[in-house]
XYZ file of C-alpha atoms in Angstrom:
677
model
C 33.587 128.368 103.067
C 29.592 128.514 102.007
C 27.480 124.976 102.064
C 27.689 123.333 98.350
C 24.682 124.244 96.493
C 24.019 120.897 94.426
C 20.374 119.075 93.436
C 18.237 122.469 94.003
C 19.448 122.667 97.506
C 22.574 123.458 100.035
C 24.430 120.891 101.750
C 26.762 121.045 105.042
C 29.601 120.558 103.106
C 31.502 122.971 101.219
C 32.977 122.484 97.388
C 36.532 122.836 99.460
C 36.139 119.228 101.078
C 35.920 117.064 98.302
C 39.914 117.135 98.404
C 40.450 114.105 100.874
C 37.547 111.997 100.150
C 38.193 112.512 95.931
C 42.178 111.464 96.367
C 41.328 108.677 99.173
C 38.553 107.158 96.359
C 40.899 107.788 93.438
C 43.764 105.963 94.893
C 41.242 102.865 95.816
C 39.656 103.012 92.046
C 43.023 103.138 90.305
C 44.279 100.352 92.201
C 41.083 97.861 91.603
C 41.674 99.271 87.659
C 44.779 97.869 87.735
C 43.707 94.557 89.559
C 41.119 94.631 86.888
C 43.934 95.587 83.768
C 45.770 92.284 84.772
C 43.134 89.877 85.280
C 41.960 90.699 81.904
C 45.164 91.108 80.671
C 46.402 87.573 81.851
C 43.093 85.845 82.117
C 41.456 82.817 80.533
C 37.733 83.040 79.305
C 37.171 79.359 77.708
C 35.246 78.006 81.362
C 31.819 78.214 82.261
C 30.404 82.000 81.831
C 33.537 83.271 80.030
C 31.238 85.147 77.597
C 30.051 86.927 80.373
C 33.263 88.075 82.543
C 34.659 89.342 79.438
C 32.022 91.896 79.166
C 32.132 92.259 82.585
C 35.535 92.756 82.660
C 35.547 94.990 79.418
C 32.239 97.193 80.953
C 34.072 97.727 84.479
C 37.557 98.853 83.016
C 35.352 101.589 80.649
C 33.191 102.412 83.847
C 36.729 102.765 86.337
C 37.897 104.424 83.270
C 35.557 107.414 83.835
C 34.755 107.351 87.304
C 38.700 108.001 87.665
C 39.312 111.363 85.150
C 35.595 112.700 87.175
C 37.474 111.578 90.534
C 40.436 113.291 89.141
C 38.780 116.593 88.117
C 37.316 116.718 91.172
C 40.199 117.042 93.529
C 41.633 119.249 91.014
C 39.052 121.158 91.090
C 38.487 121.132 94.968
C 41.911 122.162 95.355
C 41.826 125.336 93.564
C 40.518 129.073 95.362
C 40.590 129.682 99.126
C 38.159 129.087 102.144
C 36.222 132.252 101.244
C 36.602 132.520 97.290
C 34.812 129.527 95.397
C 34.757 131.144 92.120
C 37.707 129.072 90.745
C 35.389 126.154 92.575
C 31.980 126.956 90.360
C 32.288 124.557 88.286
C 31.760 121.695 91.211
C 28.174 120.736 91.325
C 28.644 120.121 87.331
C 31.530 117.620 88.226
C 29.521 116.400 91.735
C 26.206 116.006 89.034
C 28.804 113.470 86.568
C 30.123 112.072 89.158
C 26.676 111.004 91.212
C 25.422 109.483 87.349
C 28.552 107.305 87.495
C 27.231 105.396 89.903
C 24.477 104.012 88.247
C 26.589 102.223 85.967
C 29.100 101.132 88.862
C 25.507 99.750 90.770
C 24.285 97.937 87.549
C 28.110 96.076 87.030
C 28.229 95.615 90.822
C 24.951 93.418 90.406
C 26.486 91.654 87.437
C 29.568 91.241 88.906
C 27.651 89.076 92.255
C 25.487 86.835 89.692
C 28.534 85.464 87.615
C 30.259 84.998 91.301
C 26.924 83.344 92.159
C 26.120 81.260 89.488
C 28.515 81.294 86.739
C 32.100 81.509 88.096
C 32.429 77.350 88.619
C 35.402 76.690 86.406
C 37.188 79.591 86.287
C 40.965 80.317 87.590
C 40.407 81.343 91.704
C 42.778 84.903 90.431
C 39.964 85.719 88.270
C 37.853 85.111 90.499
C 39.532 86.627 93.296
C 39.454 89.528 91.502
C 36.191 89.905 90.907
C 35.171 89.461 94.349
C 37.632 92.590 95.134
C 35.865 94.732 92.432
C 32.189 94.079 93.339
C 33.024 93.833 97.168
C 34.565 97.692 96.784
C 32.027 98.757 94.935
C 29.403 97.616 97.108
C 31.611 99.675 100.489
C 31.826 102.263 98.558
C 28.557 102.916 97.763
C 27.071 102.019 101.142
C 29.702 104.723 102.352
C 28.560 107.081 99.924
C 24.866 106.694 101.055
C 25.826 107.419 104.975
C 27.780 110.470 103.675
C 25.075 111.817 102.036
C 23.458 111.037 104.937
C 25.637 112.986 107.577
C 26.227 116.414 105.285
C 22.450 116.650 104.968
C 21.100 119.851 105.925
C 17.256 119.858 106.602
C 17.133 123.770 106.696
C 18.878 123.562 103.107
C 15.866 124.322 101.043
C 15.007 127.484 103.187
C 18.123 129.379 102.470
C 16.918 132.988 101.103
C 16.810 133.072 97.577
C 17.493 136.461 96.305
C 14.933 138.146 94.202
C 15.171 138.871 90.622
C 15.990 142.353 90.445
C 18.856 142.167 93.308
C 22.399 141.372 92.403
C 23.167 136.905 93.586
C 23.198 137.115 97.569
C 22.323 140.935 97.909
C 19.610 140.861 100.842
C 18.421 143.768 102.566
C 17.705 142.189 106.616
C 16.280 145.024 107.380
C 13.211 144.966 105.163
C 9.494 143.324 106.031
C 10.873 140.450 103.698
C 14.171 139.844 105.795
C 12.735 139.772 109.048
C 9.828 137.401 108.074
C 12.474 135.059 106.637
C 15.110 135.613 109.803
C 12.200 134.258 112.049
C 11.378 131.406 110.054
C 14.497 130.311 109.259
C 15.571 130.403 113.581
C 12.336 128.700 114.166
C 13.425 125.457 111.767
C 16.729 125.677 113.105
C 15.708 125.642 116.542
C 13.033 122.898 115.786
C 16.327 121.055 113.757
C 18.154 121.290 116.883
C 15.979 119.742 119.055
C 15.502 116.841 116.863
C 19.225 115.947 116.404
C 19.045 116.323 120.561
C 16.091 114.123 121.087
C 17.377 112.054 118.216
C 20.782 111.518 120.667
C 18.996 111.131 123.699
C 16.885 109.042 122.825
C 17.586 106.536 125.611
C 16.658 109.318 127.943
C 13.045 109.482 129.105
C 10.682 111.557 127.397
C 9.408 113.884 130.361
C 8.885 117.739 130.961
C 11.948 118.111 132.350
C 13.547 116.816 129.443
C 11.475 117.701 126.611
C 12.103 121.669 128.313
C 15.761 121.317 128.509
C 15.718 120.068 125.134
C 13.782 123.235 123.677
C 16.117 125.490 125.848
C 19.536 123.903 124.515
C 18.311 123.768 121.278
C 16.494 127.793 120.682
C 20.625 128.950 122.145
C 22.107 126.512 119.575
C 20.172 127.500 116.915
C 20.312 130.928 117.922
C 24.523 130.303 118.381
C 24.791 128.880 114.538
C 22.043 130.954 112.845
C 24.256 134.277 111.497
C 27.060 131.841 109.843
C 27.105 129.186 107.073
C 29.823 128.129 108.390
C 30.710 124.066 107.761
C 32.485 121.746 109.777
C 35.764 121.953 108.093
C 35.849 125.634 108.401
C 36.085 124.759 111.763
C 38.566 123.211 111.731
C 40.562 124.719 109.808
C 40.394 128.159 111.998
C 41.302 126.489 114.667
C 44.245 125.269 113.400
C 45.652 129.117 112.097
C 43.750 130.376 115.604
C 46.551 127.685 117.421
C 48.854 129.303 115.480
C 48.370 132.911 116.117
C 48.501 131.809 119.072
C 51.500 130.368 119.558
C 53.501 132.185 117.330
C 52.275 135.366 119.808
C 53.362 133.517 123.424
C 56.483 133.179 121.901
C 57.363 136.467 120.908
C 56.017 137.147 124.297
C 58.663 139.304 126.157
C 59.270 136.345 129.358
C 59.949 139.102 131.972
C 55.701 140.446 131.327
C 55.025 136.722 132.603
C 55.246 137.157 136.582
C 54.266 134.229 137.936
C 55.813 132.074 140.909
C 57.386 128.280 140.765
C 58.609 126.052 143.081
C 62.097 127.388 143.339
C 60.607 130.715 143.992
C 59.578 132.001 147.201
C 55.718 131.956 147.785
C 53.020 134.376 149.896
C 51.896 132.225 152.698
C 48.425 132.930 151.690
C 49.195 130.747 148.420
C 50.683 128.518 149.808
C 47.695 127.107 152.460
C 45.291 127.885 149.687
C 47.439 125.335 147.494
C 47.442 122.464 150.443
C 44.060 122.804 151.024
C 43.021 123.056 146.918
C 45.061 119.796 146.772
C 43.615 118.400 150.156
C 39.481 118.726 149.184
C 40.846 118.163 145.025
C 40.889 114.432 146.240
C 37.123 114.193 147.015
C 36.481 116.080 144.144
C 38.333 113.738 142.264
C 36.540 110.762 144.318
C 33.004 111.792 143.634
C 33.666 110.801 140.361
C 33.146 106.848 141.388
C 35.117 104.376 140.185
C 35.890 105.490 136.269
C 38.423 108.058 137.252
C 39.879 106.334 140.052
C 40.614 103.011 137.338
C 41.764 105.311 135.095
C 44.212 106.974 137.931
C 45.730 103.337 138.862
C 45.432 101.417 135.856
C 47.289 98.613 137.873
C 46.133 98.177 140.938
C 42.549 99.711 141.207
C 40.845 96.519 139.221
C 42.575 94.210 141.592
C 41.319 97.230 144.981
C 37.685 97.384 143.546
C 36.791 93.397 142.918
C 36.627 92.263 145.936
C 34.758 95.597 147.603
C 32.293 96.184 145.260
C 29.779 93.431 145.858
C 30.209 93.384 149.216
C 30.148 96.831 150.082
C 27.860 96.990 153.175
C 26.110 100.278 151.715
C 22.990 98.709 152.869
C 24.166 100.504 156.558
C 24.648 103.902 155.355
C 22.589 106.689 153.533
C 23.233 105.561 149.855
C 21.098 106.380 147.372
C 20.290 105.229 143.890
C 23.266 104.170 140.861
C 25.444 102.159 142.804
C 23.936 98.636 142.908
C 27.761 96.807 143.430
C 29.046 99.193 145.170
C 31.826 99.940 142.785
C 31.219 103.829 142.920
C 31.475 103.698 147.227
C 34.504 100.980 147.261
C 36.345 103.736 145.625
C 35.682 107.197 146.890
C 36.507 105.322 150.178
C 39.555 103.900 148.268
C 40.336 107.854 146.619
C 39.950 108.517 150.536
C 40.829 106.893 152.720
C 37.544 107.357 154.590
C 36.244 104.949 156.990
C 32.253 103.503 156.620
C 31.228 105.505 159.659
C 32.410 108.965 158.122
C 30.124 109.088 155.582
C 27.065 110.652 156.440
C 24.843 110.946 153.340
C 25.743 109.205 149.786
C 23.969 109.846 146.223
C 24.347 108.630 142.889
C 21.273 109.306 141.650
C 21.473 111.271 138.149
C 19.247 113.160 136.232
C 19.063 116.550 134.082
C 19.462 119.011 136.874
C 19.982 116.658 139.646
C 23.513 115.478 140.042
C 25.276 113.135 142.613
C 27.310 114.073 145.713
C 28.086 112.678 148.952
C 28.125 114.628 152.120
C 31.425 113.294 154.635
C 33.011 114.214 158.110
C 36.804 115.083 156.822
C 38.971 114.871 160.389
C 41.792 115.770 158.803
C 41.036 119.526 157.767
C 37.903 118.558 160.694
C 35.280 120.299 158.401
C 32.054 118.658 156.833
C 32.896 118.273 153.136
C 30.321 118.340 150.752
C 31.938 116.793 147.100
C 30.218 117.307 143.838
C 30.525 114.799 141.036
C 31.234 116.614 137.476
C 30.195 115.791 133.834
C 30.291 112.081 133.543
C 26.784 111.101 131.748
C 24.168 112.092 129.064
C 22.517 114.108 131.350
C 25.315 115.901 132.994
C 25.398 116.803 129.075
C 22.444 118.844 129.197
C 22.703 120.193 132.300
C 25.943 121.762 130.933
C 24.311 122.891 127.666
C 21.780 124.673 129.930
C 23.882 128.090 129.566
C 21.151 130.450 129.725
C 20.765 132.914 132.616
C 18.483 132.339 135.587
C 17.659 134.994 139.001
C 19.299 134.144 141.626
C 18.527 136.456 144.174
C 21.073 136.961 147.042
C 20.761 139.252 150.537
C 23.181 141.874 150.419
C 24.369 141.900 146.950
C 23.974 144.952 145.095
C 23.558 144.741 141.604
C 22.480 142.039 138.934
C 22.190 138.616 140.348
C 21.664 135.652 138.054
C 23.688 132.532 137.634
C 23.782 129.325 134.855
C 20.805 128.031 134.342
C 21.460 124.098 134.718
C 24.110 124.403 137.644
C 21.514 126.767 139.318
C 19.129 124.393 139.337
C 21.461 121.179 140.116
C 22.560 123.993 143.333
C 19.305 123.779 144.145
C 18.298 120.550 143.929
C 21.421 119.684 146.025
C 20.366 122.726 148.564
C 16.908 121.135 149.548
C 18.476 117.723 150.156
C 20.968 119.490 152.753
C 18.592 121.490 154.180
C 15.291 120.331 153.547
C 16.436 116.931 154.312
C 18.180 117.695 157.400
C 21.394 116.224 156.503
C 23.752 118.712 157.391
C 21.648 119.336 160.815
C 22.536 115.130 160.873
C 26.180 116.085 160.333
C 26.709 118.751 163.044
C 25.083 117.207 165.397
C 27.952 114.510 165.119
C 31.063 117.691 165.173
C 28.929 120.978 165.954
C 32.629 122.432 166.274
C 33.550 121.586 162.276
C 33.151 124.144 159.469
C 31.317 123.525 156.475
C 33.790 123.397 153.136
C 32.137 122.742 149.222
C 34.005 121.330 146.411
C 33.666 119.734 142.718
C 35.359 119.667 140.160
C 33.735 120.748 135.702
C 30.443 120.797 136.562
C 30.541 119.634 139.957
C 32.633 122.859 140.881
C 29.997 125.082 139.349
C 27.681 123.649 141.334
C 29.479 123.615 144.316
C 30.225 127.787 143.676
C 26.202 128.291 143.155
C 25.338 125.688 146.302
C 28.164 127.774 148.675
C 26.243 131.012 147.414
C 22.610 129.533 148.652
C 24.429 128.034 152.072
C 26.392 131.239 153.025
C 24.065 132.985 155.132
C 23.657 129.985 157.372
C 26.981 128.876 157.033
C 29.010 132.300 157.679
C 32.474 130.667 157.935
C 31.364 127.999 154.570
C 34.354 127.591 152.794
C 34.496 126.426 148.265
C 37.000 125.126 146.928
C 35.948 124.844 142.682
C 37.876 123.003 140.712
C 38.235 123.622 136.471
C 34.836 125.991 137.144
C 32.890 126.721 134.010
C 33.903 131.081 132.868
C 30.148 131.248 132.063
C 28.328 130.761 135.261
C 28.108 134.115 137.626
C 27.033 137.744 137.084
C 29.815 140.417 137.603
C 28.204 141.125 141.619
C 27.972 137.248 141.892
C 31.235 136.778 141.334
C 32.662 139.514 143.198
C 30.491 138.745 146.422
C 31.950 134.734 146.272
C 35.169 136.180 146.480
C 35.140 136.117 149.935
C 34.654 132.180 150.467
C 35.168 130.110 146.716
C 38.540 129.746 145.630
C 38.375 128.318 142.099
C 41.644 126.791 140.960
C 42.602 126.251 136.935
C 44.737 124.655 134.937
C 46.867 125.402 131.583
C 45.058 126.055 128.793
C 42.065 124.222 130.497
C 38.968 125.376 127.854
C 35.925 125.238 130.687
C 36.581 128.043 132.788
C 37.326 130.467 129.559
C 34.131 129.052 128.255
C 31.199 131.057 127.549
C 28.643 132.124 125.130
C 30.438 135.582 124.933
C 33.903 133.874 125.024
C 32.051 131.910 122.207
C 30.898 134.073 120.233
C 34.457 136.126 120.294
C 35.802 132.582 118.894
C 33.771 132.528 116.061
C 33.958 135.675 114.963
C 37.821 135.241 114.884
C 37.558 131.979 113.210
C 35.439 133.907 110.378
C 38.321 136.684 110.958
C 41.423 134.440 110.075
C 40.218 132.418 107.512
C 38.684 135.153 105.654
C 42.097 136.676 106.133
C 44.016 133.376 104.534
C 45.386 133.133 101.068
C 45.703 129.200 101.363
C 43.337 126.277 100.433
C 41.702 124.381 102.925
C 43.177 121.404 102.452
C 46.933 122.699 102.745
C 45.520 124.356 106.640
C 44.547 121.314 107.235
C 47.373 119.320 106.257
C 49.615 121.892 107.820
C 47.505 121.899 111.116
C 47.739 118.386 111.202
C 51.382 117.634 111.075
C 51.721 120.764 113.299
C 49.630 119.428 116.475
C 51.316 115.737 115.755
C 55.213 117.014 115.444
C 55.176 120.605 116.380
C 57.858 122.859 114.787
C 57.091 126.851 114.040
C 53.750 128.331 113.706
C 52.863 128.666 109.958
C 53.711 132.311 108.907
C 49.994 133.926 107.608
C 48.267 137.336 107.684
C 46.536 137.902 111.239
C 45.620 141.332 110.460
C 42.596 142.453 107.832
C 43.208 145.377 105.195
C 40.180 147.339 105.393
C 39.673 146.209 101.495
C 39.112 142.735 102.612
C 36.610 144.213 105.984
C 34.381 145.614 102.657
C 34.071 142.618 101.267
C 33.322 140.148 104.359
C 29.940 141.871 104.740
C 29.499 141.219 101.076
C 28.475 138.256 99.336
C 30.328 135.783 97.813
C 30.661 135.015 94.333
C 28.570 132.067 93.098
C 27.413 131.695 96.432
C 25.162 133.842 99.092
C 26.878 135.503 102.016
C 28.793 133.810 104.890
C 27.748 136.416 107.561
C 23.818 137.514 107.923
C 24.624 141.327 108.458
C 23.896 142.826 111.427
C 24.196 139.609 113.750
C 25.082 140.039 116.921
C 28.317 138.009 116.406
C 29.648 140.302 113.628
C 28.859 143.871 114.181
C 31.901 145.030 113.670
C 34.930 143.513 112.539
C 37.092 146.151 112.195
C 37.753 146.408 115.744
C 37.519 144.336 118.779
C 36.825 147.329 120.892
C 33.965 148.763 118.802
C 30.888 150.275 120.504
C 29.234 147.946 118.042
C 30.780 144.851 119.145
C 28.530 144.410 122.209
C 27.940 141.208 123.840
C 24.450 140.289 122.690
C 24.191 137.779 125.996
C 24.475 138.743 129.312
C 28.243 138.219 131.232
C 28.854 135.707 133.267
C 32.452 134.832 134.746
C 33.982 132.181 137.123
C 33.378 132.165 140.916
C 35.601 133.528 143.562
C 39.349 134.516 143.936
C 40.985 132.249 140.749
C 44.266 130.142 141.540
C 45.864 130.028 137.971
C 48.501 127.046 137.195
C 50.999 126.256 134.250
C 53.388 124.668 133.351
C 56.825 125.646 133.636
C 59.126 125.128 130.576
C 58.164 124.391 127.129
C 54.311 123.247 126.362
C 55.581 120.144 124.502
C 57.014 117.328 126.195
C 57.449 113.447 125.926
C 55.326 111.726 128.268
C 57.485 110.692 130.592
C 59.057 114.136 130.832
C 59.585 115.701 134.055
C 57.629 118.815 134.460
C 57.170 121.882 137.377
C 54.223 123.909 137.990
C 53.989 127.942 138.531
C 50.923 128.851 140.374
C 50.155 132.765 140.883
C 46.600 134.752 142.171
C 44.962 135.801 138.386
C 41.624 138.239 137.880
C 39.082 136.942 135.459
C 39.858 139.059 132.545
C 42.675 135.883 132.354
C 40.237 133.437 131.020
C 38.017 136.464 128.224
C 39.845 134.662 125.355
C 39.530 130.670 124.830
C 42.478 129.376 124.046
C 43.572 126.658 120.682
C 45.687 124.216 122.210
C 45.422 119.613 122.407
C 46.317 120.623 126.281
C 42.691 122.330 126.300
C 40.920 119.041 127.025
C 43.534 117.198 128.789
C 44.226 120.286 131.519
C 40.507 120.129 132.333
C 40.889 116.388 133.220
C 40.290 116.131 137.244
C 43.726 113.800 137.265
C 45.568 116.416 135.493
C 44.691 119.056 138.141
C 45.646 116.752 140.736
C 48.936 116.123 139.715
C 50.139 119.673 139.511
C 48.585 120.651 143.246
C 50.073 117.911 144.386
C 53.664 118.504 142.542
C 53.330 122.111 143.742
C 52.396 121.254 147.364
C 55.391 118.991 147.310
C 58.103 120.589 145.662
C 59.034 118.211 143.106
C 58.417 117.208 138.969
C 56.138 115.119 138.061
C 56.054 113.059 135.380
C 53.071 114.174 133.054
C 51.948 110.189 132.477
C 48.126 109.749 133.535
C 49.712 106.253 135.360
C 52.022 108.740 137.762
C 48.811 110.277 138.892
C 47.547 108.289 142.757
C 44.434 110.033 143.598
C 45.683 108.209 146.865
C 49.180 109.797 146.637
C 48.878 112.161 149.796
C 46.720 111.297 151.899
C 48.168 109.580 155.056
C 44.578 108.289 156.024
C 44.222 106.366 152.739
C 44.827 102.431 153.143
C 46.867 100.559 150.617
């Protein structure tokens, strides 16, 4: 599991990560070696440059033989041991050094082959020339991808890892000492700078103004804190997720069906739930419409291009209050198509998008007699930065006792929209037209969290306000604000959606569970990944592996691994106690945050694995925030978050009929009688 130490630094790859790349290169080298050997056996060297060709082929066969032997040794050694027991792989650095040395003669022979092909290959057999060209190109491609791989696994903090003192056993540390404290402070400062550089590189196309610099700084601090207490490489996380998915599926299959009490379309349902489902299905159309033309085209791939092609460039948006980012009018045209509203029904439409400033629109919903504010979810890199600004920010609300704080990025976005609606008189303009209408706020994902916070800000001015929040983030509100919002906010969550379960404490818990399960697994990583891929693609029975650690392994978890540094930094906030999830030491290091309002939970009725064209029914019932305290690993954790999937489920529940799982079966306009087709 720990990153491999080679060339005097630690790398972002473990010693058991070379099975798959080594095997692929080994097969490629054997194929090239066979081709060259056949060419040497059948070749004729009486052509121009034949002597150079003979020398080149013999030397290439020798180099390929050495490379094949070294690769076989690397693959064999890398496949030994387990993730947290690298003792059987202690010879891996020496093999890596040997393989690196062999790049020198390979580079020389690749240059020699290129020179021979360009200068001395005239008159030689075309098959011989083709074989040499193939060998040369293959060598250059491998060298290129090796260089890219080195850049990819390079760890900028690899030289700054703590080294054990001469009087200490390898890896033994006292993090409570002044030297340990100073090291941790330096390491975290460096980690923050590294993450900030990565964010700046990723967002190089964005303006580097003060607001973006502040966002980069806060996000990099959050990421560095999250990854600072473990020595995980990406493949360890992938293996842990594969094991956790199978463990969760095994527990779900063993659950007593009578313990699951939910509503299905065939069972009676209380009037309140039925009413909320119908309202939610109606509002979800507006929340999905806020995404503009990308989601509309995705949901209607055959009809949307034709509908929008004639409207995009001739939408008379100039006559209406449309702001920024929609020069051709395609976003606005798709909103019109998806909602079935007329131009005159829109009070304000904004496609302006910056960090903490997200698009939204205000429209008159005559069907439900409401002034409706729809906030767009994540659709740009700037929205992602708003999502990642996940630290807490105070949000005092009059009449609410207890700590009042919320997700910083969405709190700032809600404040931006609040100022537009109130200070710029947008809501006053709307209610001057329809004073008897009520106010409804809605959104999906990032828009759901922002809509819930916006509803809290507007609640004192609009006591009858309602908010429908679809797939909101789990880490949004403090407990006091979450309880306060239950009077006017309804959150809709579908299946195993990741986002409503996503919060910093839940991520810390996931990291702890990953470490626990991979530490207790006695299988090599390559087998875990192969079986995990097979299980994700083709299903079957979950793999049988231990799910509880015995006391011996628990004690060893906090000790350094053989030949490598400790996997876990002692006294980490995430790993204070692995013995018991309920132990007092296992306290949350971050302020707890909860999803908003009452939670309407929708699940699929029947087996989780179906073909694309199978029919599916859904169940719905009220749930509580305690049901979303753990992240569920599943291929559907992202699919269930998609707005078209949420809309399909709501439409299915309201129509009391099964729906196809294929995205093309969804029409965003399927249930609105005002939609003009």
